DNA sequence: GTAATTGCAAATTCTTTGCACATAT
DNA sequence: ATATGTGCAAAGAATTTGCAATTAC
């Protein structure tokens, strides 16, 4: 599991979560902190199950209900955002204070890449207006093959759809 | 339930489905035809449950399993496409031979509007390339308020998220 | 100490599957 | 006739919830 977000940003997020708990009179239990560490400590988009698996790997296993309940607290704190790529389950991603970004999903290996594009932001606002809608937000997912999978002839296997 | 797609197109789709069944040696049961009529006869994006409800309303109720199994046949026929707007369930839409289009989803009343934009098609290809991905397809959903809901001050109620 | 959390298991929601009975061609 | 479909109910997968035991402050 190689993924190394900026360690300073991670530390700041962890501190922000403790602060959020304190400010809301929510006990800082070891489970909550462990779950926050997992989700805030990676740039990957984890499913609830992946979070639970990682907790187990770290010797800090938590019940499924606790994982879901803590993910909800993280969502409320604004430090984490929820994603639904139509896989049949949700994924959770550290927000890192990034305003909004799009996703590229490799249909061969499942890898997720993010990017931001201002033109797209403007375009969606215009498109909404053109159809008598007032835009609130949007979600774009581009499905395709990542560079590695494209170059590796026919790699087969791996996850993609549900 | 007001929704009136071009009746000639609907008739063509119904005929195409019967043909698909015949060509694949699949019995044209009354349930299959009734389910096809419901999905192909509207421009709305129906959930499996809505299909079942509409069948009941038409006095042609079918078992849940049959609804799902027939929706799968319709998907295979290419006459219907599946959508996942992150609501926790899927929706089914008559394809009408349209190549690809985007969706606008009203967060107040749940209304879905479609549109197509060539620039967006090109842009997603370029965006993918810029990140070393080869684009296969994309999905854009713009969430906002439809004209009716925006004009009707604060209408409250209605469905939006799950 | 006491209120809040945890974890287990039961409940939910959407969808799929097994199987005896029914039906299209 | 005979393969295929249908419906019911059970099975599954992801997520939520009730409740006794546990823990943070």
mmCIF file of C-alpha atoms (C1' of nucleotides) in Angstrom:
data_model
loop_
_atom_site.group_PDB
_atom_site.id
_atom_site.type_symbol
_atom_site.label_atom_id
_atom_site.label_comp_id
_atom_site.label_asym_id
_atom_site.label_seq_id
_atom_site.Cartn_x
_atom_site.Cartn_y
_atom_site.Cartn_z
ATOM 1 C CA UNK A 1 0.000 0.000 0.000
ATOM 2 C CA UNK A 2 2.122 2.863 -1.205
ATOM 3 C CA UNK A 3 0.527 6.247 -0.844
ATOM 4 C CA UNK A 4 2.210 9.141 0.800
ATOM 5 C CA UNK A 5 0.239 12.361 1.076
ATOM 6 C CA UNK A 6 2.038 15.402 2.421
ATOM 7 C CA UNK A 7 2.769 14.458 6.030
ATOM 8 C CA UNK A 8 2.240 17.988 7.282
ATOM 9 C CA UNK A 9 -1.223 18.041 5.729
ATOM 10 C CA UNK A 10 -2.036 14.701 7.316
ATOM 11 C CA UNK A 11 -0.893 15.918 10.725
ATOM 12 C CA UNK A 12 -3.004 19.027 10.324
ATOM 13 C CA UNK A 13 -6.047 16.958 9.412
ATOM 14 C CA UNK A 14 -5.590 14.652 12.368
ATOM 15 C CA UNK A 15 -5.344 17.653 14.667
ATOM 16 C CA UNK A 16 -8.395 19.204 13.033
ATOM 17 C CA UNK A 17 -10.367 16.024 13.657
ATOM 18 C CA UNK A 18 -9.456 15.971 17.352
ATOM 19 C CA UNK A 19 -10.468 19.587 17.517
ATOM 20 C CA UNK A 20 -13.748 18.814 15.797
ATOM 21 C CA UNK A 21 -14.437 16.079 18.330
ATOM 22 C CA UNK A 22 -13.593 18.362 21.209
ATOM 23 C CA UNK A 23 -15.707 21.220 19.857
ATOM 24 C CA UNK A 24 -18.657 18.914 19.483
ATOM 25 C CA UNK A 25 -18.217 17.177 22.818
ATOM 26 C CA UNK A 26 -17.588 13.871 21.123
ATOM 27 C CA UNK A 27 -15.270 11.485 22.957
ATOM 28 C CA UNK A 28 -11.986 10.915 21.156
ATOM 29 C CA UNK A 29 -12.069 7.137 21.309
ATOM 30 C CA UNK A 30 -9.191 5.029 20.076
ATOM 31 C CA UNK A 31 -11.412 3.646 17.313
ATOM 32 C CA UNK A 32 -12.325 7.068 16.044
ATOM 33 C CA UNK A 33 -8.736 8.192 15.970
ATOM 34 C CA UNK A 34 -7.598 4.979 14.280
ATOM 35 C CA UNK A 35 -10.269 5.262 11.595
ATOM 36 C CA UNK A 36 -9.427 8.919 11.038
ATOM 37 C CA UNK A 37 -5.745 7.982 10.725
ATOM 38 C CA UNK A 38 -6.531 5.458 8.028
ATOM 39 C CA UNK A 39 -8.762 7.693 5.936
ATOM 40 C CA UNK A 40 -6.835 10.914 6.448
ATOM 41 C CA UNK A 41 -3.489 9.189 6.036
ATOM 42 C CA UNK A 42 -3.928 8.186 2.431
ATOM 43 C CA UNK A 43 -4.812 9.821 -0.848
ATOM 44 C CA UNK A 44 -6.687 6.749 -1.946
ATOM 45 C CA UNK A 45 -10.447 6.492 -2.121
ATOM 46 C CA UNK A 46 -11.291 3.795 0.382
ATOM 47 C CA UNK A 47 -14.478 1.810 0.806
ATOM 48 C CA UNK A 48 -15.789 1.135 4.304
ATOM 49 C CA UNK A 49 -14.573 -2.428 3.983
ATOM 50 C CA UNK A 50 -11.107 -1.331 2.953
ATOM 51 C CA UNK A 51 -10.970 0.911 5.993
ATOM 52 C CA UNK A 52 -11.912 -2.021 8.219
ATOM 53 C CA UNK A 53 -9.301 -4.234 6.570
ATOM 54 C CA UNK A 54 -6.599 -1.619 7.022
ATOM 55 C CA UNK A 55 -7.564 -1.210 10.680
ATOM 56 C CA UNK A 56 -7.199 -4.938 11.179
ATOM 57 C CA UNK A 57 -3.803 -4.825 9.475
ATOM 58 C CA UNK A 58 -2.732 -2.155 11.928
ATOM 59 C CA UNK A 59 -3.958 -4.162 14.879
ATOM 60 C CA UNK A 60 -6.664 -1.632 15.642
ATOM 61 C CA UNK A 61 -9.723 -3.506 14.393
ATOM 62 C CA UNK A 62 -13.087 -1.843 14.937
ATOM 63 C CA UNK A 63 -16.638 -3.111 14.491
ATOM 64 C CA UNK A 64 -18.330 -2.485 11.159
ATOM 65 C CA UNK A 65 -20.931 -0.249 12.763
ATOM 66 C CA UNK A 66 -18.216 1.850 14.345
ATOM 67 C CA UNK A 67 -16.462 2.235 11.022
ATOM 68 C CA UNK A 68 -19.613 3.509 9.368
ATOM 69 C CA UNK A 69 -20.513 5.723 12.298
ATOM 70 C CA UNK A 70 -17.065 7.253 12.401
ATOM 71 C CA UNK A 71 -17.033 7.806 8.656
ATOM 72 C CA UNK A 72 -20.192 9.803 9.155
ATOM 73 C CA UNK A 73 -18.506 11.911 11.815
ATOM 74 C CA UNK A 74 -15.610 12.489 9.442
ATOM 75 C CA UNK A 75 -18.048 13.565 6.758
ATOM 76 C CA UNK A 76 -19.706 15.989 9.156
ATOM 77 C CA UNK A 77 -16.308 17.390 10.061
ATOM 78 C CA UNK A 78 -15.776 18.206 6.421
ATOM 79 C CA UNK A 79 -12.379 16.495 6.472
ATOM 80 C CA UNK A 80 -13.630 13.616 4.361
ATOM 81 C CA UNK A 81 -15.958 13.438 1.383
ATOM 82 C CA UNK A 82 -18.097 10.590 0.150
ATOM 83 C CA UNK A 83 -17.892 9.293 -3.425
ATOM 84 C CA UNK A 84 -20.144 6.980 -5.391
ATOM 85 C CA UNK A 85 -18.631 5.678 -8.600
ATOM 86 C CA UNK A 86 -21.539 3.367 -9.274
ATOM 87 C CA UNK A 87 -19.693 0.330 -7.945
ATOM 88 C CA UNK A 88 -22.442 -0.649 -5.549
ATOM 89 C CA UNK A 89 -20.757 0.835 -2.490
ATOM 90 C CA UNK A 90 -19.350 4.186 -1.426
ATOM 91 C CA UNK A 91 -15.800 5.392 -1.132
ATOM 92 C CA UNK A 92 -14.331 7.906 1.263
ATOM 93 C CA UNK A 93 -11.643 10.398 0.442
ATOM 94 C CA UNK A 94 -9.708 12.920 2.534
ATOM 95 C CA UNK A 95 -11.022 16.325 1.471
ATOM 96 C CA UNK A 96 -7.685 18.156 2.032
ATOM 97 C CA UNK A 97 -9.564 21.401 1.675
ATOM 98 C CA UNK A 98 -9.671 20.964 -2.072
ATOM 99 C CA UNK A 99 -12.778 22.760 -3.392
ATOM 100 C CA UNK A 100 -13.814 20.346 -6.087
ATOM 101 C CA UNK A 101 -12.222 17.997 -8.535
ATOM 102 C CA UNK A 102 -13.071 15.374 -11.105
ATOM 103 C CA UNK A 103 -12.143 11.706 -11.235
ATOM 104 C CA UNK A 104 -10.551 9.439 -13.768
ATOM 105 C CA UNK A 105 -11.257 5.781 -13.065
ATOM 106 C CA UNK A 106 -9.203 3.048 -14.728
ATOM 107 C CA UNK A 107 -11.610 0.373 -15.890
ATOM 108 C CA UNK A 108 -8.829 -2.186 -15.791
ATOM 109 C CA UNK A 109 -7.064 -1.749 -12.445
ATOM 110 C CA UNK A 110 -9.555 0.431 -10.598
ATOM 111 C CA UNK A 111 -7.021 3.174 -10.005
ATOM 112 C CA UNK A 112 -8.492 6.606 -9.341
ATOM 113 C CA UNK A 113 -6.796 9.819 -10.442
ATOM 114 C CA UNK A 114 -8.020 13.300 -9.680
ATOM 115 C CA UNK A 115 -7.796 16.564 -11.513
ATOM 116 C CA UNK A 116 -9.320 19.965 -11.455
ATOM 117 C CA UNK A 117 -10.364 22.046 -14.416
ATOM 118 C CA UNK A 118 -11.730 25.564 -14.233
ATOM 119 C CA UNK A 119 -13.179 25.535 -17.711
ATOM 120 C CA UNK A 120 -15.274 22.557 -16.756
ATOM 121 C CA UNK A 121 -16.610 24.391 -13.725
ATOM 122 C CA UNK A 122 -17.712 27.277 -15.880
ATOM 123 C CA UNK A 123 -19.048 25.047 -18.588
ATOM 124 C CA UNK A 124 -21.317 23.121 -16.246
ATOM 125 C CA UNK A 125 -22.754 26.370 -14.933
ATOM 126 C CA UNK A 126 -23.501 27.498 -18.457
ATOM 127 C CA UNK A 127 -24.908 24.131 -19.459
ATOM 128 C CA UNK A 128 -27.230 24.162 -16.451
ATOM 129 C CA UNK A 129 -28.411 27.666 -17.269
ATOM 130 C CA UNK A 130 -29.021 26.703 -20.872
ATOM 131 C CA UNK A 131 -31.501 24.122 -19.572
ATOM 132 C CA UNK A 132 -33.159 26.360 -17.017
ATOM 133 C CA UNK A 133 -31.372 24.837 -14.046
ATOM 134 C CA UNK A 134 -29.384 26.687 -11.434
ATOM 135 C CA UNK A 135 -26.256 24.670 -10.857
ATOM 136 C CA UNK A 136 -25.329 23.655 -7.346
ATOM 137 C CA UNK A 137 -22.591 21.119 -8.005
ATOM 138 C CA UNK A 138 -21.643 18.484 -10.496
ATOM 139 C CA UNK A 139 -19.874 15.198 -10.721
ATOM 140 C CA UNK A 140 -17.771 14.009 -13.621
ATOM 141 C CA UNK A 141 -16.152 10.615 -13.849
ATOM 142 C CA UNK A 142 -14.129 9.690 -16.905
ATOM 143 C CA UNK A 143 -13.730 5.956 -17.362
ATOM 144 C CA UNK A 144 -10.786 4.684 -19.366
ATOM 145 C CA UNK A 145 -7.405 2.990 -19.200
ATOM 146 C CA UNK A 146 -4.611 4.476 -17.131
ATOM 147 C CA UNK A 147 -1.178 4.769 -18.744
ATOM 148 C CA UNK A 148 0.171 1.644 -17.045
ATOM 149 C CA UNK A 149 -2.725 -0.536 -18.113
ATOM 150 C CA UNK A 150 -2.737 0.828 -21.653
ATOM 151 C CA UNK A 151 0.993 0.189 -22.090
ATOM 152 C CA UNK A 152 0.891 -3.275 -20.552
ATOM 153 C CA UNK A 153 -0.608 -4.890 -23.645
ATOM 154 C CA UNK A 154 -3.480 -6.987 -22.276
ATOM 155 C CA UNK A 155 -3.018 -7.183 -18.524
ATOM 156 C CA UNK A 156 -6.376 -8.889 -17.884
ATOM 157 C CA UNK A 157 -7.723 -9.378 -14.337
ATOM 158 C CA UNK A 158 -8.218 -6.591 -11.786
ATOM 159 C CA UNK A 159 -11.393 -4.822 -10.775
ATOM 160 C CA UNK A 160 -13.351 -2.323 -12.776
ATOM 161 C CA UNK A 161 -17.143 -2.280 -12.723
ATOM 162 C CA UNK A 162 -19.055 -3.908 -9.868
ATOM 163 C CA UNK B 1 -47.637 10.636 -14.661
ATOM 164 C CA UNK B 2 -47.352 12.864 -17.708
ATOM 165 C CA UNK B 3 -44.664 11.846 -20.121
ATOM 166 C CA UNK B 4 -45.247 11.443 -23.797
ATOM 167 C CA UNK B 5 -42.300 10.343 -25.896
ATOM 168 C CA UNK B 6 -42.767 10.246 -29.629
ATOM 169 C CA UNK B 7 -45.331 7.480 -30.117
ATOM 170 C CA UNK B 8 -43.737 6.290 -33.334
ATOM 171 C CA UNK B 9 -40.410 5.858 -31.559
ATOM 172 C CA UNK B 10 -42.112 3.930 -28.777
ATOM 173 C CA UNK B 11 -43.849 1.654 -31.238
ATOM 174 C CA UNK B 12 -40.554 1.054 -33.014
ATOM 175 C CA UNK B 13 -38.858 0.189 -29.716
ATOM 176 C CA UNK B 14 -41.598 -2.209 -28.725
ATOM 177 C CA UNK B 15 -41.328 -3.929 -32.098
ATOM 178 C CA UNK B 16 -37.550 -4.010 -31.765
ATOM 179 C CA UNK B 17 -37.865 -5.711 -28.386
ATOM 180 C CA UNK B 18 -40.188 -8.402 -29.748
ATOM 181 C CA UNK B 19 -37.709 -8.900 -32.543
ATOM 182 C CA UNK B 20 -34.858 -9.149 -30.075
ATOM 183 C CA UNK B 21 -36.757 -11.789 -28.133
ATOM 184 C CA UNK B 22 -37.548 -13.745 -31.272
ATOM 185 C CA UNK B 23 -33.957 -13.532 -32.553
ATOM 186 C CA UNK B 24 -32.656 -14.826 -29.253
ATOM 187 C CA UNK B 25 -35.275 -17.528 -28.842
ATOM 188 C CA UNK B 26 -36.632 -15.900 -25.742
ATOM 189 C CA UNK B 27 -40.346 -16.378 -25.115
ATOM 190 C CA UNK B 28 -42.347 -13.158 -25.408
ATOM 191 C CA UNK B 29 -44.200 -13.509 -22.131
ATOM 192 C CA UNK B 30 -46.881 -11.084 -21.065
ATOM 193 C CA UNK B 31 -44.679 -9.900 -18.194
ATOM 194 C CA UNK B 32 -41.751 -9.132 -20.472
ATOM 195 C CA UNK B 33 -43.927 -7.183 -22.845
ATOM 196 C CA UNK B 34 -45.618 -5.293 -20.028
ATOM 197 C CA UNK B 35 -42.291 -4.352 -18.457
ATOM 198 C CA UNK B 36 -40.918 -3.277 -21.818
ATOM 199 C CA UNK B 37 -44.028 -1.163 -22.386
ATOM 200 C CA UNK B 38 -43.501 0.636 -19.104
ATOM 201 C CA UNK B 39 -39.820 1.384 -19.597
ATOM 202 C CA UNK B 40 -39.931 2.075 -23.316
ATOM 203 C CA UNK B 41 -43.145 4.048 -23.040
ATOM 204 C CA UNK B 42 -41.745 6.879 -20.948
ATOM 205 C CA UNK B 43 -38.870 9.317 -21.104
ATOM 206 C CA UNK B 44 -38.478 9.163 -17.350
ATOM 207 C CA UNK B 45 -35.652 7.366 -15.593
ATOM 208 C CA UNK B 46 -37.418 4.677 -13.610
ATOM 209 C CA UNK B 47 -36.119 2.614 -10.722
ATOM 210 C CA UNK B 48 -36.949 -1.100 -10.604
ATOM 211 C CA UNK B 49 -39.457 -0.347 -7.881
ATOM 212 C CA UNK B 50 -41.128 2.357 -9.938
ATOM 213 C CA UNK B 51 -41.444 -0.098 -12.802
ATOM 214 C CA UNK B 52 -43.113 -2.610 -10.480
ATOM 215 C CA UNK B 53 -45.455 0.055 -9.126
ATOM 216 C CA UNK B 54 -46.431 1.161 -12.614
ATOM 217 C CA UNK B 55 -47.077 -2.449 -13.615
ATOM 218 C CA UNK B 56 -49.378 -2.861 -10.645
ATOM 219 C CA UNK B 57 -51.175 0.349 -11.612
ATOM 220 C CA UNK B 58 -51.737 -1.099 -15.048
ATOM 221 C CA UNK B 59 -53.065 -4.332 -13.623
ATOM 222 C CA UNK B 60 -50.104 -6.271 -14.983
ATOM 223 C CA UNK B 61 -48.154 -6.839 -11.785
ATOM 224 C CA UNK B 62 -45.009 -8.961 -12.061
ATOM 225 C CA UNK B 63 -42.726 -10.445 -9.412
ATOM 226 C CA UNK B 64 -39.711 -8.435 -8.344
ATOM 227 C CA UNK B 65 -37.340 -11.045 -9.719
ATOM 228 C CA UNK B 66 -39.061 -10.913 -13.072
ATOM 229 C CA UNK B 67 -38.792 -7.147 -13.172
ATOM 230 C CA UNK B 68 -35.041 -7.293 -12.568
ATOM 231 C CA UNK B 69 -34.543 -10.170 -14.976
ATOM 232 C CA UNK B 70 -36.480 -8.433 -17.717
ATOM 233 C CA UNK B 71 -34.633 -5.174 -17.148
ATOM 234 C CA UNK B 72 -31.463 -7.131 -17.771
ATOM 235 C CA UNK B 73 -32.865 -8.475 -21.038
ATOM 236 C CA UNK B 74 -33.775 -4.921 -22.029
ATOM 237 C CA UNK B 75 -30.230 -3.828 -21.242
ATOM 238 C CA UNK B 76 -28.818 -6.612 -23.375
ATOM 239 C CA UNK B 77 -31.124 -5.606 -26.214
ATOM 240 C CA UNK B 78 -29.579 -2.169 -26.107
ATOM 241 C CA UNK B 79 -33.015 -0.554 -25.972
ATOM 242 C CA UNK B 80 -32.539 0.488 -22.368
ATOM 243 C CA UNK B 81 -29.575 1.851 -20.450
ATOM 244 C CA UNK B 82 -28.809 1.696 -16.746
ATOM 245 C CA UNK B 83 -28.050 4.810 -14.698
ATOM 246 C CA UNK B 84 -26.641 5.247 -11.216
ATOM 247 C CA UNK B 85 -27.073 8.709 -9.796
ATOM 248 C CA UNK B 86 -25.689 7.729 -6.416
ATOM 249 C CA UNK B 87 -29.149 7.407 -4.902
ATOM 250 C CA UNK B 88 -28.550 3.894 -3.616
ATOM 251 C CA UNK B 89 -30.411 2.182 -6.443
ATOM 252 C CA UNK B 90 -30.295 2.145 -10.235
ATOM 253 C CA UNK B 91 -32.541 3.744 -12.782
ATOM 254 C CA UNK B 92 -33.447 2.543 -16.249
ATOM 255 C CA UNK B 93 -33.929 4.730 -19.251
ATOM 256 C CA UNK B 94 -35.087 4.045 -22.821
ATOM 257 C CA UNK B 95 -31.985 4.419 -24.966
ATOM 258 C CA UNK B 96 -33.854 5.720 -28.047
ATOM 259 C CA UNK B 97 -30.688 5.221 -30.040
ATOM 260 C CA UNK B 98 -29.157 8.305 -28.525
ATOM 261 C CA UNK B 99 -25.349 7.896 -28.457
ATOM 262 C CA UNK B 100 -24.566 9.608 -25.172
ATOM 263 C CA UNK B 101 -25.911 12.437 -23.089
ATOM 264 C CA UNK B 102 -25.482 14.103 -19.742
ATOM 265 C CA UNK B 103 -27.953 14.499 -16.905
ATOM 266 C CA UNK B 104 -29.237 17.383 -14.862
ATOM 267 C CA UNK B 105 -30.809 16.247 -11.604
ATOM 268 C CA UNK B 106 -33.020 18.586 -9.603
ATOM 269 C CA UNK B 107 -32.042 18.278 -5.954
ATOM 270 C CA UNK B 108 -35.484 19.447 -4.900
ATOM 271 C CA UNK B 109 -37.987 17.455 -6.952
ATOM 272 C CA UNK B 110 -35.764 14.715 -8.352
ATOM 273 C CA UNK B 111 -36.600 15.613 -11.936
ATOM 274 C CA UNK B 112 -34.052 14.464 -14.508
ATOM 275 C CA UNK B 113 -33.297 16.413 -17.681
ATOM 276 C CA UNK B 114 -30.955 15.307 -20.417
ATOM 277 C CA UNK B 115 -28.758 17.151 -22.832
ATOM 278 C CA UNK B 116 -25.923 16.497 -25.164
ATOM 279 C CA UNK B 117 -22.863 18.626 -25.717
ATOM 280 C CA UNK B 118 -20.164 17.939 -28.248
ATOM 281 C CA UNK B 119 -17.601 20.225 -26.660
ATOM 282 C CA UNK B 120 -17.892 18.219 -23.486
ATOM 283 C CA UNK B 121 -17.218 15.016 -25.388
ATOM 284 C CA UNK B 122 -14.051 16.472 -26.848
ATOM 285 C CA UNK B 123 -13.022 18.064 -23.591
ATOM 286 C CA UNK B 124 -13.207 14.808 -21.642
ATOM 287 C CA UNK B 125 -11.018 13.116 -24.224
ATOM 288 C CA UNK B 126 -8.447 15.863 -23.902
ATOM 289 C CA UNK B 127 -8.638 15.867 -20.112
ATOM 290 C CA UNK B 128 -8.078 12.140 -20.033
ATOM 291 C CA UNK B 129 -5.081 12.420 -22.339
ATOM 292 C CA UNK B 130 -3.635 15.195 -20.229
ATOM 293 C CA UNK B 131 -3.547 12.715 -17.334
ATOM 294 C CA UNK B 132 -2.204 9.780 -19.322
ATOM 295 C CA UNK B 133 -5.555 8.014 -19.568
ATOM 296 C CA UNK B 134 -7.238 6.839 -22.731
ATOM 297 C CA UNK B 135 -10.856 7.794 -22.426
ATOM 298 C CA UNK B 136 -13.510 5.148 -22.918
ATOM 299 C CA UNK B 137 -16.607 6.947 -21.682
ATOM 300 C CA UNK B 138 -17.632 9.455 -19.091
ATOM 301 C CA UNK B 139 -20.528 10.375 -16.905
ATOM 302 C CA UNK B 140 -21.527 13.871 -15.930
ATOM 303 C CA UNK B 141 -24.356 14.717 -13.593
ATOM 304 C CA UNK B 142 -25.090 18.323 -12.748
ATOM 305 C CA UNK B 143 -27.056 18.759 -9.537
ATOM 306 C CA UNK B 144 -29.105 21.892 -9.075
ATOM 307 C CA UNK B 145 -32.594 23.346 -9.019
ATOM 308 C CA UNK B 146 -34.855 23.040 -12.025
ATOM 309 C CA UNK B 147 -36.667 26.142 -13.235
ATOM 310 C CA UNK B 148 -39.938 25.215 -11.551
ATOM 311 C CA UNK B 149 -38.365 24.580 -8.177
ATOM 312 C CA UNK B 150 -36.217 27.691 -8.356
ATOM 313 C CA UNK B 151 -39.205 29.901 -9.195
ATOM 314 C CA UNK B 152 -41.466 28.350 -6.577
ATOM 315 C CA UNK B 153 -39.782 30.178 -3.701
ATOM 316 C CA UNK B 154 -39.205 27.419 -1.123
ATOM 317 C CA UNK B 155 -41.292 24.455 -2.218
ATOM 318 C CA UNK B 156 -39.893 22.064 0.406
ATOM 319 C CA UNK B 157 -40.790 18.348 0.284
ATOM 320 C CA UNK B 158 -40.158 16.034 -2.685
ATOM 321 C CA UNK B 159 -37.328 13.586 -3.208
ATOM 322 C CA UNK B 160 -33.762 14.371 -4.093
ATOM 323 C CA UNK B 161 -30.921 12.461 -2.442
ATOM 324 C CA UNK B 162 -31.646 9.105 -0.850
ATOM 325 C "C1'" DG C 1 -20.068 8.886 38.037
ATOM 326 C "C1'" DT C 2 -22.475 9.586 33.833
ATOM 327 C "C1'" DA C 3 -23.391 10.308 29.316
ATOM 328 C "C1'" DA C 4 -21.685 8.689 25.007
ATOM 329 C "C1'" DT C 5 -19.590 4.937 22.345
ATOM 330 C "C1'" DT C 6 -18.677 0.294 21.047
ATOM 331 C "C1'" DG C 7 -19.715 -4.176 19.134
ATOM 332 C "C1'" DC C 8 -22.641 -7.759 18.160
ATOM 333 C "C1'" DA C 9 -26.418 -9.225 15.978
ATOM 334 C "C1'" DA C 10 -30.726 -8.283 14.023
ATOM 335 C "C1'" DA C 11 -32.927 -5.247 10.695
ATOM 336 C "C1'" DT C 12 -33.034 -2.677 6.128
ATOM 337 C "C1'" DT C 13 -32.668 -1.740 1.290
ATOM 338 C "C1'" DC C 14 -31.660 -3.091 -3.268
ATOM 339 C "C1'" DT C 15 -30.736 -6.921 -6.060
ATOM 340 C "C1'" DT C 16 -29.842 -11.854 -7.162
ATOM 341 C "C1'" DT C 17 -30.701 -16.786 -6.988
ATOM 342 C "C1'" DG C 18 -32.822 -21.580 -6.162
ATOM 343 C "C1'" DC C 19 -36.615 -24.191 -7.206
ATOM 344 C "C1'" DA C 20 -41.335 -25.991 -7.990
ATOM 345 C "C1'" DC C 21 -44.951 -24.603 -10.995
ATOM 346 C "C1'" DA C 22 -46.648 -22.314 -15.173
ATOM 347 C "C1'" DT C 23 -46.323 -20.939 -20.099
ATOM 348 C "C1'" DA C 24 -44.702 -19.763 -24.948
ATOM 349 C "C1'" DT C 25 -43.635 -21.731 -29.251
ATOM 350 C "C1'" DA D 1 -43.704 -31.668 -25.846
ATOM 351 C "C1'" DT D 2 -40.016 -29.115 -23.840
ATOM 352 C "C1'" DA D 3 -37.139 -25.674 -22.994
ATOM 353 C "C1'" DT D 4 -37.723 -21.343 -20.718
ATOM 354 C "C1'" DG D 5 -39.913 -18.079 -17.665
ATOM 355 C "C1'" DT D 6 -42.374 -16.855 -13.393
ATOM 356 C "C1'" DG D 7 -43.023 -16.056 -8.542
ATOM 357 C "C1'" DC D 8 -41.979 -16.839 -3.972
ATOM 358 C "C1'" DA D 9 -38.988 -16.977 -0.611
ATOM 359 C "C1'" DA D 10 -34.288 -17.377 0.792
ATOM 360 C "C1'" DA D 11 -29.702 -15.536 -0.064
ATOM 361 C "C1'" DG D 12 -26.462 -11.695 -0.661
ATOM 362 C "C1'" DA D 13 -24.042 -7.279 -0.212
ATOM 363 C "C1'" DA D 14 -23.756 -2.737 1.766
ATOM 364 C "C1'" DT D 15 -25.270 -0.104 5.388
ATOM 365 C "C1'" DT D 16 -28.100 1.008 9.556
ATOM 366 C "C1'" DT D 17 -29.974 0.311 14.121
ATOM 367 C "C1'" DG D 18 -31.245 -1.623 18.949
ATOM 368 C "C1'" DC D 19 -29.223 -2.586 23.130
ATOM 369 C "C1'" DA D 20 -26.198 -4.361 26.900
ATOM 370 C "C1'" DA D 21 -21.497 -3.795 28.114
ATOM 371 C "C1'" DT D 22 -17.714 -0.483 28.019
ATOM 372 C "C1'" DT D 23 -15.064 3.790 28.032
ATOM 373 C "C1'" DA D 24 -13.893 8.835 27.814
ATOM 374 C "C1'" DC D 25 -13.884 12.924 30.387
#
